[in-house]
Coordinates of C-alpha atoms in Angstrom, one line a residue:
X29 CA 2.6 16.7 10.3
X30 CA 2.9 18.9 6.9
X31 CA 2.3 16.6 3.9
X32 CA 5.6 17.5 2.3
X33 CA 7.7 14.3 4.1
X34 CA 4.8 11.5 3.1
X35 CA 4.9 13.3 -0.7
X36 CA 8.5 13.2 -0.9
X37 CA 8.1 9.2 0.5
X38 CA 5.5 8.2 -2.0
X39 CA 8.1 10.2 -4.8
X40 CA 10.8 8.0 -4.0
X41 CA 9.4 4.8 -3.6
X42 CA 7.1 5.4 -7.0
X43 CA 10.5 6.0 -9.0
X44 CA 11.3 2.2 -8.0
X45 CA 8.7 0.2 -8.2
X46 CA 7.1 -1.6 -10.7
X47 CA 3.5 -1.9 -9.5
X48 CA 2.6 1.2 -8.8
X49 CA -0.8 0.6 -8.0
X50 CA 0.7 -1.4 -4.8
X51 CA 2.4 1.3 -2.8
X52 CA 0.9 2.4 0.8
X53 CA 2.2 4.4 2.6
X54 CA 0.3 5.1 6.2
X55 CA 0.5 7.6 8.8
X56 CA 1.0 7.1 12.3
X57 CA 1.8 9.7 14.8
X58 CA 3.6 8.9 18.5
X59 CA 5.0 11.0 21.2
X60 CA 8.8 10.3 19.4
X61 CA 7.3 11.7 16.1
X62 CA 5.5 10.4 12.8
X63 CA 6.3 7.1 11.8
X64 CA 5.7 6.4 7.8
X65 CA 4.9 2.8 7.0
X66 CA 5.7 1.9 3.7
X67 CA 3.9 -1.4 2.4
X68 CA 4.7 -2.3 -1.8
X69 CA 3.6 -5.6 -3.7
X70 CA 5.5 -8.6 -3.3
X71 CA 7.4 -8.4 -6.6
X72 CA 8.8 -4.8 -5.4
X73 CA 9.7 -5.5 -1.9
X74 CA 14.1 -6.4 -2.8
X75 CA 13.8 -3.4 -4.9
X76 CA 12.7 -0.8 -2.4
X77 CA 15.0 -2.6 0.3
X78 CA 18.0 -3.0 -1.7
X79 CA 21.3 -5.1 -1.3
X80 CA 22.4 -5.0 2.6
X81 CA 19.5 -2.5 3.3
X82 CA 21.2 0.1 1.1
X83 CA 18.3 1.4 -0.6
X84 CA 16.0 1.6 2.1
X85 CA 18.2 3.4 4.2
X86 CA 18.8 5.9 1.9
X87 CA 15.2 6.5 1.4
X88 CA 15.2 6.9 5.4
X89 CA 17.9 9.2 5.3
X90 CA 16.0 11.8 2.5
X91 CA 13.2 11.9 4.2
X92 CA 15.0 12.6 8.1
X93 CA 16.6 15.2 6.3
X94 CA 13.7 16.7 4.6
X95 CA 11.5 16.3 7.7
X96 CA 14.1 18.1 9.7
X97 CA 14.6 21.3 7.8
X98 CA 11.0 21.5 8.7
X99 CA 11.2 20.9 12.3
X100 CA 10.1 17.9 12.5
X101 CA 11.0 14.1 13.3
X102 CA 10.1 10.9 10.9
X103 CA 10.4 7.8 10.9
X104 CA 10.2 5.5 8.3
X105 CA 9.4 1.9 8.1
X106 CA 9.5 -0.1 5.1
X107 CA 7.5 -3.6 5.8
X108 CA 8.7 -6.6 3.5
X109 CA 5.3 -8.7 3.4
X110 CA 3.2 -6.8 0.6
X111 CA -0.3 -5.6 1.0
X112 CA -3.1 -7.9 2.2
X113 CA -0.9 -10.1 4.4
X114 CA -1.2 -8.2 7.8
X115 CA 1.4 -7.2 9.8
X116 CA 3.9 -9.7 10.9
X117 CA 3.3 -11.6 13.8
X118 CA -0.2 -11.2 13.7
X119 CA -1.3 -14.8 13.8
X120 CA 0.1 -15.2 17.1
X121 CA 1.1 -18.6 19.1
X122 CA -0.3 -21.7 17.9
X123 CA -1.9 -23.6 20.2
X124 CA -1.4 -27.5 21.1
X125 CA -4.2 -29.9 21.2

């Protein structure tokens, strides 16, 4: 995948956060296309999400569109537990005594 989509991601998401030291944004490719995972510090997470999911479907949207006119397919995910804190589910079940 060209750079240009994961550029224009990091763009968008530094214009609205605060910390912008906190912003990752990984890589992942899969036989449906790149996915973009988008992680931001815990103070910045409502912003980049936005009321009803507003903003961060917008943010989706830009990027589909600029990833298209290049032939290729994006996805974007935009996780709501900031950096350091894993992915969610990753603790598992809890087991009984």
């Amino acid at each position: 995948m060209s750079l240009k989509s994961k550029s224009l991601l990091e763009t968008v998401v530094l214009s609205i956060v605060d910390d912008e030291n906190s912003l990752e944004v990984r890589e992942v490719e899969s036989d449906k296309g790149t996915l973009l995972e988008v992680r931001v510090g815990a103070g910045d997470v409502g912003k980049v999400i936005g009321k009803k999911g507003r903003i961060a479907s917008a943010i989706r949207t830009v990027v589909r569109a600029s990833a298209a006119k290049h032939g290729e397919r994006v996805m974007v995910n935009i996780f709501n537990s900031p950096i350091g804190s894993g992915e969610a589910g990753e603790s598992g079940p809890k087991e009984e005594a």
